[in-house]
Amino acid sequence: MLTRRGFLGAAALGVMAGASGCVRRDPTVAAGEVATGTATPPPPAPDLARHAAAQAALASAAAAGTAGSNRLGAFRLRAAHDLAAQAELLAPGTASPGAPGDFATAARAAAADLLAAPARGTTAARLASAGAYAGAVGALASTDAPRTPTEAASADTVPAGGDAEAMTGLLLQLYPAVYALETALALATADDAGWIRTTLDAHVTARQELLAELARRSLRAPVAEVAYDVGEPAGPEDAIRLVARVEASVLPAACRLVRATVEERLRALGATVLHDATVATALAGGALPTWPGWA
């Protein structure tokens, strides 16, 4: 977790080099779903087979090096492995319906579909995590010379808790993330400044929405510090490493909100932050787990 005086979350993720021979653990939730005490009816069950088929198609395309997927470079085979693992967990035994046309476009479309899927609890977190990964793959496939993300282990559980606690936890990660992104933006090259600015703006918007929701509930929100100890990057590459570290630390808090809430707008907010942070982590060459946010 990012703290006011240092970053712990990215280090806790761990790094395992290479996809070959890796054993993927099912990111299941150890505790039961959160009792909410609400009469809000559950959303329609998501079509897991359809979502799995989209991930399986992306996996097949990446493995074959089809147009667009070949732009992933050294990350391509690992992406194929991870996408296939996600498809198998979402709906075991799902076969690929065939390679999509343009890989980057198909990956972004799969991400949007997964992130918007109506669900709650474990299923919601699982779908959002798969969508965030697909979005990151699509972003990498849309760049001319993507950095290669390192591999991080997916943790076993998503902590249980209420959505107010989850919102507070996400705010405590977004505060230093915004500070770090502003620091990095001042040193970034023109090629990186665009997506860093996009991530920064998205985090600021999410921060304001979380503050507004806590205020609506008459709950006290944590206050941002004037400054955070994020280090002093000496140049563009240091700045990008800072982005990778801070964005990886946002992932667990965002996924936790997705799992905790029964409100659709808060689920969508958490899923959006999870996606944005995953894309930024990948573009910065950071530690990217197969299931972003499971912690």
PDB file of C-alpha atoms in Angstrom:
ATOM      1  CA  MET A   1       0.000   0.000   0.000  1.00  0.00           C
ATOM      2  CA  LEU A   2       1.163   3.510  -0.603  1.00  0.00           C
ATOM      3  CA  THR A   3       1.700   5.319   2.626  1.00  0.00           C
ATOM      4  CA  ARG A   4       2.163   9.002   3.279  1.00  0.00           C
ATOM      5  CA  ARG A   5       5.888   8.477   3.601  1.00  0.00           C
ATOM      6  CA  GLY A   6       6.606   5.727   1.146  1.00  0.00           C
ATOM      7  CA  PHE A   7       5.393   3.094  -1.263  1.00  0.00           C
ATOM      8  CA  LEU A   8       4.827  -0.443  -0.067  1.00  0.00           C
ATOM      9  CA  GLY A   9       2.123  -1.758  -2.398  1.00  0.00           C
ATOM     10  CA  ALA A  10       4.208  -2.236  -5.517  1.00  0.00           C
ATOM     11  CA  ALA A  11       6.920  -4.106  -3.691  1.00  0.00           C
ATOM     12  CA  ALA A  12       4.350  -6.368  -2.090  1.00  0.00           C
ATOM     13  CA  LEU A  13       3.095  -7.460  -5.467  1.00  0.00           C
ATOM     14  CA  GLY A  14       6.318  -9.353  -6.191  1.00  0.00           C
ATOM     15  CA  VAL A  15       7.833 -10.091  -9.596  1.00  0.00           C
ATOM     16  CA  MET A  16       8.149 -13.400 -11.417  1.00  0.00           C
ATOM     17  CA  ALA A  17       9.967 -13.232 -14.718  1.00  0.00           C
ATOM     18  CA  GLY A  18       8.480 -14.983 -17.739  1.00  0.00           C
ATOM     19  CA  ALA A  19       5.155 -16.692 -18.359  1.00  0.00           C
ATOM     20  CA  SER A  20       6.426 -20.104 -19.338  1.00  0.00           C
ATOM     21  CA  GLY A  21       5.722 -22.751 -16.730  1.00  0.00           C
ATOM     22  CA  CYS A  22       4.002 -20.329 -14.330  1.00  0.00           C
ATOM     23  CA  VAL A  23       1.277 -21.771 -12.140  1.00  0.00           C
ATOM     24  CA  ARG A  24      -1.729 -19.467 -11.940  1.00  0.00           C
ATOM     25  CA  ARG A  25      -3.741 -19.593  -8.761  1.00  0.00           C
ATOM     26  CA  ASP A  26      -7.466 -18.987  -8.802  1.00  0.00           C
ATOM     27  CA  PRO A  27      -7.896 -15.509  -7.268  1.00  0.00           C
ATOM     28  CA  THR A  28     -10.779 -16.588  -5.076  1.00  0.00           C
ATOM     29  CA  VAL A  29     -12.080 -14.664  -2.128  1.00  0.00           C
ATOM     30  CA  ALA A  30     -11.391 -16.266   1.229  1.00  0.00           C
ATOM     31  CA  ALA A  31     -14.199 -14.624   3.152  1.00  0.00           C
ATOM     32  CA  GLY A  32     -17.879 -14.627   2.235  1.00  0.00           C
ATOM     33  CA  GLU A  33     -19.535 -11.749   0.470  1.00  0.00           C
ATOM     34  CA  VAL A  34     -20.200  -8.599   2.443  1.00  0.00           C
ATOM     35  CA  ALA A  35     -23.578  -8.406   4.160  1.00  0.00           C
ATOM     36  CA  THR A  36     -25.002  -5.080   3.082  1.00  0.00           C
ATOM     37  CA  GLY A  37     -28.393  -4.953   4.775  1.00  0.00           C
ATOM     38  CA  THR A  38     -29.886  -3.471   1.622  1.00  0.00           C
ATOM     39  CA  ALA A  39     -32.955  -4.519  -0.304  1.00  0.00           C
ATOM     40  CA  THR A  40     -31.393  -3.506  -3.618  1.00  0.00           C
ATOM     41  CA  PRO A  41     -32.124  -6.318  -6.084  1.00  0.00           C
ATOM     42  CA  PRO A  42     -29.113  -8.079  -7.604  1.00  0.00           C
ATOM     43  CA  PRO A  43     -28.192  -7.236 -11.203  1.00  0.00           C
ATOM     44  CA  PRO A  44     -28.787  -9.756 -13.999  1.00  0.00           C
ATOM     45  CA  ALA A  45     -26.230 -12.533 -14.097  1.00  0.00           C
ATOM     46  CA  PRO A  46     -23.420 -11.695 -16.536  1.00  0.00           C
ATOM     47  CA  ASP A  47     -22.841 -13.881 -19.570  1.00  0.00           C
ATOM     48  CA  LEU A  48     -19.547 -15.364 -18.417  1.00  0.00           C
ATOM     49  CA  ALA A  49     -19.267 -17.661 -21.441  1.00  0.00           C
ATOM     50  CA  ARG A  50     -19.441 -14.706 -23.814  1.00  0.00           C
ATOM     51  CA  HIS A  51     -16.842 -12.747 -21.854  1.00  0.00           C
ATOM     52  CA  ALA A  52     -14.582 -15.793 -21.686  1.00  0.00           C
ATOM     53  CA  ALA A  53     -14.901 -16.301 -25.438  1.00  0.00           C
ATOM     54  CA  ALA A  54     -13.695 -12.755 -26.083  1.00  0.00           C
ATOM     55  CA  GLN A  55     -10.652 -13.289 -23.846  1.00  0.00           C
ATOM     56  CA  ALA A  56      -9.972 -16.661 -25.504  1.00  0.00           C
ATOM     57  CA  ALA A  57     -10.088 -15.025 -28.936  1.00  0.00           C
ATOM     58  CA  LEU A  58      -7.568 -12.412 -27.824  1.00  0.00           C
ATOM     59  CA  ALA A  59      -5.361 -15.159 -26.404  1.00  0.00           C
ATOM     60  CA  SER A  60      -5.413 -17.064 -29.711  1.00  0.00           C
ATOM     61  CA  ALA A  61      -4.652 -13.927 -31.688  1.00  0.00           C
ATOM     62  CA  ALA A  62      -1.746 -12.998 -29.430  1.00  0.00           C
ATOM     63  CA  ALA A  63      -0.312 -16.516 -29.534  1.00  0.00           C
ATOM     64  CA  ALA A  64      -0.478 -16.498 -33.334  1.00  0.00           C
ATOM     65  CA  GLY A  65       1.072 -13.040 -33.630  1.00  0.00           C
ATOM     66  CA  THR A  66      -1.816 -11.708 -35.703  1.00  0.00           C
ATOM     67  CA  ALA A  67      -1.929  -8.134 -36.964  1.00  0.00           C
ATOM     68  CA  GLY A  68      -1.790  -5.746 -34.047  1.00  0.00           C
ATOM     69  CA  SER A  69      -0.789  -8.338 -31.470  1.00  0.00           C
ATOM     70  CA  ASN A  70       2.696  -8.460 -32.979  1.00  0.00           C
ATOM     71  CA  ARG A  71       3.153  -4.908 -31.691  1.00  0.00           C
ATOM     72  CA  LEU A  72       3.215  -6.283 -28.158  1.00  0.00           C
ATOM     73  CA  GLY A  73       6.794  -7.392 -28.763  1.00  0.00           C
ATOM     74  CA  ALA A  74       8.311  -9.396 -25.917  1.00  0.00           C
ATOM     75  CA  PHE A  75       5.048  -9.152 -23.975  1.00  0.00           C
ATOM     76  CA  ARG A  76       2.989 -10.977 -26.609  1.00  0.00           C
ATOM     77  CA  LEU A  77       3.355 -14.588 -25.447  1.00  0.00           C
ATOM     78  CA  ARG A  78       2.863 -13.695 -21.821  1.00  0.00           C
ATOM     79  CA  ALA A  79      -0.303 -11.779 -22.740  1.00  0.00           C
ATOM     80  CA  ALA A  80      -1.568 -14.831 -24.641  1.00  0.00           C
ATOM     81  CA  HIS A  81      -0.957 -17.013 -21.590  1.00  0.00           C
ATOM     82  CA  ASP A  82      -2.676 -14.588 -19.212  1.00  0.00           C
ATOM     83  CA  LEU A  83      -5.712 -14.006 -21.433  1.00  0.00           C
ATOM     84  CA  ALA A  84      -6.192 -17.757 -21.809  1.00  0.00           C
ATOM     85  CA  ALA A  85      -5.947 -18.195 -18.023  1.00  0.00           C
ATOM     86  CA  GLN A  86      -8.609 -15.547 -17.520  1.00  0.00           C
ATOM     87  CA  ALA A  87     -10.935 -17.183 -20.051  1.00  0.00           C
ATOM     88  CA  GLU A  88     -10.548 -20.545 -18.344  1.00  0.00           C
ATOM     89  CA  LEU A  89     -11.418 -19.122 -14.940  1.00  0.00           C
ATOM     90  CA  LEU A  90     -14.383 -17.100 -16.187  1.00  0.00           C
ATOM     91  CA  ALA A  91     -15.937 -20.077 -18.005  1.00  0.00           C
ATOM     92  CA  PRO A  92     -13.914 -23.318 -17.972  1.00  0.00           C
ATOM     93  CA  GLY A  93     -13.601 -25.091 -21.298  1.00  0.00           C
ATOM     94  CA  THR A  94     -14.459 -22.061 -23.440  1.00  0.00           C
ATOM     95  CA  ALA A  95     -13.010 -22.369 -26.943  1.00  0.00           C
ATOM     96  CA  SER A  96     -11.789 -19.442 -28.981  1.00  0.00           C
ATOM     97  CA  PRO A  97     -14.400 -18.306 -31.521  1.00  0.00           C
ATOM     98  CA  GLY A  98     -11.606 -17.285 -33.895  1.00  0.00           C
ATOM     99  CA  ALA A  99      -9.108 -14.471 -34.062  1.00  0.00           C
ATOM    100  CA  PRO A 100     -10.541 -10.931 -33.992  1.00  0.00           C
ATOM    101  CA  GLY A 101      -9.836  -8.473 -36.800  1.00  0.00           C
ATOM    102  CA  ASP A 102      -7.726  -5.652 -35.427  1.00  0.00           C
ATOM    103  CA  PHE A 103      -6.207  -6.879 -32.172  1.00  0.00           C
ATOM    104  CA  ALA A 104      -5.924  -3.532 -30.394  1.00  0.00           C
ATOM    105  CA  THR A 105      -9.510  -2.613 -31.256  1.00  0.00           C
ATOM    106  CA  ALA A 106     -10.796  -6.020 -30.148  1.00  0.00           C
ATOM    107  CA  ALA A 107      -8.897  -5.777 -26.857  1.00  0.00           C
ATOM    108  CA  ARG A 108     -10.336  -2.359 -26.084  1.00  0.00           C
ATOM    109  CA  ALA A 109     -13.841  -3.563 -26.972  1.00  0.00           C
ATOM    110  CA  ALA A 110     -13.459  -6.603 -24.702  1.00  0.00           C
ATOM    111  CA  ALA A 111     -12.257  -4.334 -21.917  1.00  0.00           C
ATOM    112  CA  ALA A 112     -15.243  -2.012 -22.222  1.00  0.00           C
ATOM    113  CA  ASP A 113     -17.646  -4.960 -22.213  1.00  0.00           C
ATOM    114  CA  LEU A 114     -16.067  -6.601 -19.181  1.00  0.00           C
ATOM    115  CA  LEU A 115     -15.837  -3.386 -17.183  1.00  0.00           C
ATOM    116  CA  ALA A 116     -19.520  -2.635 -17.802  1.00  0.00           C
ATOM    117  CA  ALA A 117     -20.761  -6.145 -16.997  1.00  0.00           C
ATOM    118  CA  PRO A 118     -23.447  -6.063 -14.272  1.00  0.00           C
ATOM    119  CA  ALA A 119     -22.328  -8.128 -11.298  1.00  0.00           C
ATOM    120  CA  ARG A 120     -21.540  -7.955  -7.605  1.00  0.00           C
ATOM    121  CA  GLY A 121     -18.980  -9.247  -5.185  1.00  0.00           C
ATOM    122  CA  THR A 122     -16.395 -11.732  -6.357  1.00  0.00           C
ATOM    123  CA  THR A 123     -17.812 -11.941  -9.875  1.00  0.00           C
ATOM    124  CA  ALA A 124     -17.765  -8.169 -10.292  1.00  0.00           C
ATOM    125  CA  ALA A 125     -14.146  -7.952  -9.145  1.00  0.00           C
ATOM    126  CA  ARG A 126     -13.119 -10.839 -11.403  1.00  0.00           C
ATOM    127  CA  LEU A 127     -14.776  -9.312 -14.486  1.00  0.00           C
ATOM    128  CA  ALA A 128     -13.333  -5.856 -13.795  1.00  0.00           C
ATOM    129  CA  SER A 129      -9.865  -7.329 -13.313  1.00  0.00           C
ATOM    130  CA  ALA A 130     -10.049  -9.195 -16.627  1.00  0.00           C
ATOM    131  CA  GLY A 131     -11.351  -6.049 -18.305  1.00  0.00           C
ATOM    132  CA  ALA A 132      -8.534  -3.947 -16.894  1.00  0.00           C
ATOM    133  CA  TYR A 133      -5.998  -6.431 -18.241  1.00  0.00           C
ATOM    134  CA  ALA A 134      -7.613  -6.440 -21.693  1.00  0.00           C
ATOM    135  CA  GLY A 135      -7.539  -2.648 -21.676  1.00  0.00           C
ATOM    136  CA  ALA A 136      -3.840  -2.665 -20.838  1.00  0.00           C
ATOM    137  CA  VAL A 137      -3.111  -5.123 -23.662  1.00  0.00           C
ATOM    138  CA  GLY A 138      -5.103  -2.961 -26.057  1.00  0.00           C
ATOM    139  CA  ALA A 139      -3.188   0.143 -24.995  1.00  0.00           C
ATOM    140  CA  LEU A 140       0.161  -1.591 -25.471  1.00  0.00           C
ATOM    141  CA  ALA A 141      -0.887  -2.858 -28.900  1.00  0.00           C
ATOM    142  CA  SER A 142      -1.774   0.705 -29.877  1.00  0.00           C
ATOM    143  CA  THR A 143       1.710   2.075 -29.205  1.00  0.00           C
ATOM    144  CA  ASP A 144       4.688   2.065 -31.532  1.00  0.00           C
ATOM    145  CA  ALA A 145       7.268   0.812 -29.070  1.00  0.00           C
ATOM    146  CA  PRO A 146       5.624  -0.396 -25.853  1.00  0.00           C
ATOM    147  CA  ARG A 147       7.687  -1.005 -22.779  1.00  0.00           C
ATOM    148  CA  THR A 148       7.476  -4.601 -21.634  1.00  0.00           C
ATOM    149  CA  PRO A 149       5.693  -4.926 -18.281  1.00  0.00           C
ATOM    150  CA  THR A 150       7.241  -7.187 -15.707  1.00  0.00           C
ATOM    151  CA  GLU A 151       5.216 -10.042 -14.279  1.00  0.00           C
ATOM    152  CA  ALA A 152       3.657  -9.753 -10.831  1.00  0.00           C
ATOM    153  CA  ALA A 153       1.940 -12.468  -8.852  1.00  0.00           C
ATOM    154  CA  SER A 154      -1.819 -12.251  -8.377  1.00  0.00           C
ATOM    155  CA  ALA A 155      -2.714 -12.558  -4.702  1.00  0.00           C
ATOM    156  CA  ASP A 156      -5.165 -15.097  -3.346  1.00  0.00           C
ATOM    157  CA  THR A 157      -7.864 -12.868  -1.901  1.00  0.00           C
ATOM    158  CA  VAL A 158      -9.672  -9.574  -2.161  1.00  0.00           C
ATOM    159  CA  PRO A 159     -10.259  -8.193   1.359  1.00  0.00           C
ATOM    160  CA  ALA A 160     -13.849  -8.091   2.531  1.00  0.00           C
ATOM    161  CA  GLY A 161     -15.380  -4.940   3.969  1.00  0.00           C
ATOM    162  CA  GLY A 162     -18.004  -2.301   3.395  1.00  0.00           C
ATOM    163  CA  ASP A 163     -17.967   0.147   0.523  1.00  0.00           C
ATOM    164  CA  ALA A 164     -17.379   3.185   2.779  1.00  0.00           C
ATOM    165  CA  GLU A 165     -14.187   1.580   4.040  1.00  0.00           C
ATOM    166  CA  ALA A 166     -13.239   0.685   0.470  1.00  0.00           C
ATOM    167  CA  MET A 167     -13.823   4.254  -0.734  1.00  0.00           C
ATOM    168  CA  THR A 168     -11.632   5.601   2.054  1.00  0.00           C
ATOM    169  CA  GLY A 169      -8.901   3.118   1.180  1.00  0.00           C
ATOM    170  CA  LEU A 170      -9.012   4.098  -2.473  1.00  0.00           C
ATOM    171  CA  LEU A 171      -8.786   7.787  -1.598  1.00  0.00           C
ATOM    172  CA  LEU A 172      -5.689   7.077   0.483  1.00  0.00           C
ATOM    173  CA  GLN A 173      -4.080   5.603  -2.636  1.00  0.00           C
ATOM    174  CA  LEU A 174      -5.299   8.247  -5.084  1.00  0.00           C
ATOM    175  CA  TYR A 175      -3.937  11.155  -3.028  1.00  0.00           C
ATOM    176  CA  PRO A 176      -0.259  10.159  -3.354  1.00  0.00           C
ATOM    177  CA  ALA A 177      -0.883   8.843  -6.870  1.00  0.00           C
ATOM    178  CA  VAL A 178      -2.059  12.248  -8.044  1.00  0.00           C
ATOM    179  CA  TYR A 179       0.921  13.888  -6.357  1.00  0.00           C
ATOM    180  CA  ALA A 180       3.328  11.421  -7.982  1.00  0.00           C
ATOM    181  CA  LEU A 181       1.768  11.812 -11.434  1.00  0.00           C
ATOM    182  CA  GLU A 182       2.096  15.589 -11.208  1.00  0.00           C
ATOM    183  CA  THR A 183       5.746  15.123 -10.270  1.00  0.00           C
ATOM    184  CA  ALA A 184       6.322  12.705 -13.153  1.00  0.00           C
ATOM    185  CA  LEU A 185       4.504  14.868 -15.675  1.00  0.00           C
ATOM    186  CA  ALA A 186       6.951  17.702 -15.151  1.00  0.00           C
ATOM    187  CA  LEU A 187       9.813  15.426 -16.297  1.00  0.00           C
ATOM    188  CA  ALA A 188       8.097  13.202 -18.862  1.00  0.00           C
ATOM    189  CA  THR A 189       8.945  13.167 -22.549  1.00  0.00           C
ATOM    190  CA  ALA A 190       6.379  14.321 -25.069  1.00  0.00           C
ATOM    191  CA  ASP A 191       5.607  10.675 -25.936  1.00  0.00           C
ATOM    192  CA  ASP A 192       4.686   9.869 -22.341  1.00  0.00           C
ATOM    193  CA  ALA A 193       3.147  13.149 -21.248  1.00  0.00           C
ATOM    194  CA  GLY A 194      -0.156  12.466 -23.029  1.00  0.00           C
ATOM    195  CA  TRP A 195      -1.097   9.246 -21.273  1.00  0.00           C
ATOM    196  CA  ILE A 196       0.280  10.452 -17.940  1.00  0.00           C
ATOM    197  CA  ARG A 197      -1.947  13.528 -18.194  1.00  0.00           C
ATOM    198  CA  THR A 198      -4.934  11.346 -19.103  1.00  0.00           C
ATOM    199  CA  THR A 199      -4.326   9.145 -16.067  1.00  0.00           C
ATOM    200  CA  LEU A 200      -3.856  12.151 -13.809  1.00  0.00           C
ATOM    201  CA  ASP A 201      -7.098  13.778 -14.947  1.00  0.00           C
ATOM    202  CA  ALA A 202      -8.999  10.512 -14.488  1.00  0.00           C
ATOM    203  CA  HIS A 203      -7.649  10.055 -10.955  1.00  0.00           C
ATOM    204  CA  VAL A 204      -8.568  13.632 -10.015  1.00  0.00           C
ATOM    205  CA  THR A 205     -12.119  13.047 -11.270  1.00  0.00           C
ATOM    206  CA  ALA A 206     -12.385   9.767  -9.335  1.00  0.00           C
ATOM    207  CA  ARG A 207     -11.051  11.449  -6.214  1.00  0.00           C
ATOM    208  CA  GLN A 208     -13.728  14.126  -6.410  1.00  0.00           C
ATOM    209  CA  GLU A 209     -16.474  11.550  -6.909  1.00  0.00           C
ATOM    210  CA  LEU A 210     -15.342   9.587  -3.876  1.00  0.00           C
ATOM    211  CA  LEU A 211     -15.202  12.712  -1.730  1.00  0.00           C
ATOM    212  CA  ALA A 212     -18.680  13.711  -2.887  1.00  0.00           C
ATOM    213  CA  GLU A 213     -20.109  10.294  -2.060  1.00  0.00           C
ATOM    214  CA  LEU A 214     -18.593  10.253   1.432  1.00  0.00           C
ATOM    215  CA  ALA A 215     -19.929  13.763   2.024  1.00  0.00           C
ATOM    216  CA  ARG A 216     -23.371  12.661   0.828  1.00  0.00           C
ATOM    217  CA  ARG A 217     -23.321   9.964   3.483  1.00  0.00           C
ATOM    218  CA  SER A 218     -22.101  12.455   6.107  1.00  0.00           C
ATOM    219  CA  LEU A 219     -18.924  10.418   6.549  1.00  0.00           C
ATOM    220  CA  ARG A 220     -15.535  11.954   7.284  1.00  0.00           C
ATOM    221  CA  ALA A 221     -13.103  11.652   4.393  1.00  0.00           C
ATOM    222  CA  PRO A 222      -9.320  11.478   4.826  1.00  0.00           C
ATOM    223  CA  VAL A 223      -7.535  14.720   4.024  1.00  0.00           C
ATOM    224  CA  ALA A 224      -4.705  14.859   1.514  1.00  0.00           C
ATOM    225  CA  GLU A 225      -1.227  15.751   2.727  1.00  0.00           C
ATOM    226  CA  VAL A 226       0.507  18.814   1.316  1.00  0.00           C
ATOM    227  CA  ALA A 227       3.248  16.562  -0.072  1.00  0.00           C
ATOM    228  CA  TYR A 228       4.155  12.877  -0.219  1.00  0.00           C
ATOM    229  CA  ASP A 229       7.548  11.257  -0.087  1.00  0.00           C
ATOM    230  CA  VAL A 230       7.625   9.815  -3.613  1.00  0.00           C
ATOM    231  CA  GLY A 231      11.318  10.349  -4.145  1.00  0.00           C
ATOM    232  CA  GLU A 232      12.943  12.848  -6.447  1.00  0.00           C
ATOM    233  CA  PRO A 233      13.074  11.527 -10.012  1.00  0.00           C
ATOM    234  CA  ALA A 234      16.138  12.848 -11.803  1.00  0.00           C
ATOM    235  CA  GLY A 235      14.861  12.522 -15.355  1.00  0.00           C
ATOM    236  CA  PRO A 236      12.279  10.989 -17.690  1.00  0.00           C
ATOM    237  CA  GLU A 237      13.096   7.336 -16.971  1.00  0.00           C
ATOM    238  CA  ASP A 238      13.011   7.908 -13.226  1.00  0.00           C
ATOM    239  CA  ALA A 239       9.652   9.592 -13.699  1.00  0.00           C
ATOM    240  CA  ILE A 240       8.262   6.596 -15.574  1.00  0.00           C
ATOM    241  CA  ARG A 241       9.480   4.217 -12.876  1.00  0.00           C
ATOM    242  CA  LEU A 242       7.672   6.384 -10.334  1.00  0.00           C
ATOM    243  CA  VAL A 243       4.459   6.118 -12.368  1.00  0.00           C
ATOM    244  CA  ALA A 244       4.792   2.338 -12.569  1.00  0.00           C
ATOM    245  CA  ARG A 245       5.243   2.077  -8.807  1.00  0.00           C
ATOM    246  CA  VAL A 246       2.417   4.370  -7.796  1.00  0.00           C
ATOM    247  CA  GLU A 247      -0.126   3.007 -10.276  1.00  0.00           C
ATOM    248  CA  ALA A 248       0.512  -0.602  -9.266  1.00  0.00           C
ATOM    249  CA  SER A 249      -0.292   0.454  -5.701  1.00  0.00           C
ATOM    250  CA  VAL A 250      -3.711   1.796  -6.726  1.00  0.00           C
ATOM    251  CA  LEU A 251      -4.867  -1.556  -8.149  1.00  0.00           C
ATOM    252  CA  PRO A 252      -5.807  -3.440  -4.942  1.00  0.00           C
ATOM    253  CA  ALA A 253      -7.797  -0.517  -3.505  1.00  0.00           C
ATOM    254  CA  ALA A 254      -9.764  -0.073  -6.735  1.00  0.00           C
ATOM    255  CA  CYS A 255     -10.572  -3.774  -6.997  1.00  0.00           C
ATOM    256  CA  ARG A 256     -11.657  -3.811  -3.372  1.00  0.00           C
ATOM    257  CA  LEU A 257     -14.277  -1.125  -4.065  1.00  0.00           C
ATOM    258  CA  VAL A 258     -15.606  -3.117  -7.020  1.00  0.00           C
ATOM    259  CA  ARG A 259     -16.066  -6.137  -4.796  1.00  0.00           C
ATOM    260  CA  ALA A 260     -17.471  -4.299  -1.777  1.00  0.00           C
ATOM    261  CA  THR A 261     -20.228  -2.158  -3.228  1.00  0.00           C
ATOM    262  CA  VAL A 262     -23.772  -3.032  -4.265  1.00  0.00           C
ATOM    263  CA  GLU A 263     -24.264   0.350  -5.942  1.00  0.00           C
ATOM    264  CA  GLU A 264     -23.773   0.260  -9.695  1.00  0.00           C
ATOM    265  CA  ARG A 265     -22.249   3.732  -9.967  1.00  0.00           C
ATOM    266  CA  LEU A 266     -19.643   2.904  -7.309  1.00  0.00           C
ATOM    267  CA  ARG A 267     -18.881  -0.437  -8.959  1.00  0.00           C
ATOM    268  CA  ALA A 268     -18.378   1.415 -12.239  1.00  0.00           C
ATOM    269  CA  LEU A 269     -16.174   4.004 -10.535  1.00  0.00           C
ATOM    270  CA  GLY A 270     -13.957   1.352  -8.978  1.00  0.00           C
ATOM    271  CA  ALA A 271     -13.754  -0.543 -12.270  1.00  0.00           C
ATOM    272  CA  THR A 272     -12.763   2.632 -14.109  1.00  0.00           C
ATOM    273  CA  VAL A 273      -9.973   3.414 -11.644  1.00  0.00           C
ATOM    274  CA  LEU A 274      -8.803  -0.208 -11.834  1.00  0.00           C
ATOM    275  CA  HIS A 275      -8.677   0.013 -15.638  1.00  0.00           C
ATOM    276  CA  ASP A 276      -6.906   3.382 -15.718  1.00  0.00           C
ATOM    277  CA  ALA A 277      -4.283   2.307 -13.193  1.00  0.00           C
ATOM    278  CA  THR A 278      -3.688  -1.011 -14.982  1.00  0.00           C
ATOM    279  CA  VAL A 279      -3.208   0.711 -18.341  1.00  0.00           C
ATOM    280  CA  ALA A 280      -0.792   3.208 -16.804  1.00  0.00           C
ATOM    281  CA  THR A 281       1.133   0.428 -15.045  1.00  0.00           C
ATOM    282  CA  ALA A 282       1.516  -1.430 -18.346  1.00  0.00           C
ATOM    283  CA  LEU A 283       2.512   1.647 -20.350  1.00  0.00           C
ATOM    284  CA  ALA A 284       5.127   2.459 -17.718  1.00  0.00           C
ATOM    285  CA  GLY A 285       6.560  -1.062 -17.875  1.00  0.00           C
ATOM    286  CA  GLY A 286       5.504  -1.815 -14.303  1.00  0.00           C
ATOM    287  CA  ALA A 287       4.615  -5.007 -12.467  1.00  0.00           C
ATOM    288  CA  LEU A 288       1.411  -6.313 -14.064  1.00  0.00           C
ATOM    289  CA  PRO A 289      -0.353  -9.322 -12.526  1.00  0.00           C
ATOM    290  CA  THR A 290      -2.591 -11.623 -14.531  1.00  0.00           C
ATOM    291  CA  TRP A 291      -5.486 -10.466 -12.345  1.00  0.00           C
ATOM    292  CA  PRO A 292      -4.901  -6.743 -11.670  1.00  0.00           C
ATOM    293  CA  GLY A 293      -6.081  -5.689  -8.248  1.00  0.00           C
ATOM    294  CA  TRP A 294      -6.382  -9.018  -6.466  1.00  0.00           C
ATOM    295  CA  ALA A 295      -4.727  -8.398  -3.118  1.00  0.00           C
TER     296      ALA A 295
END
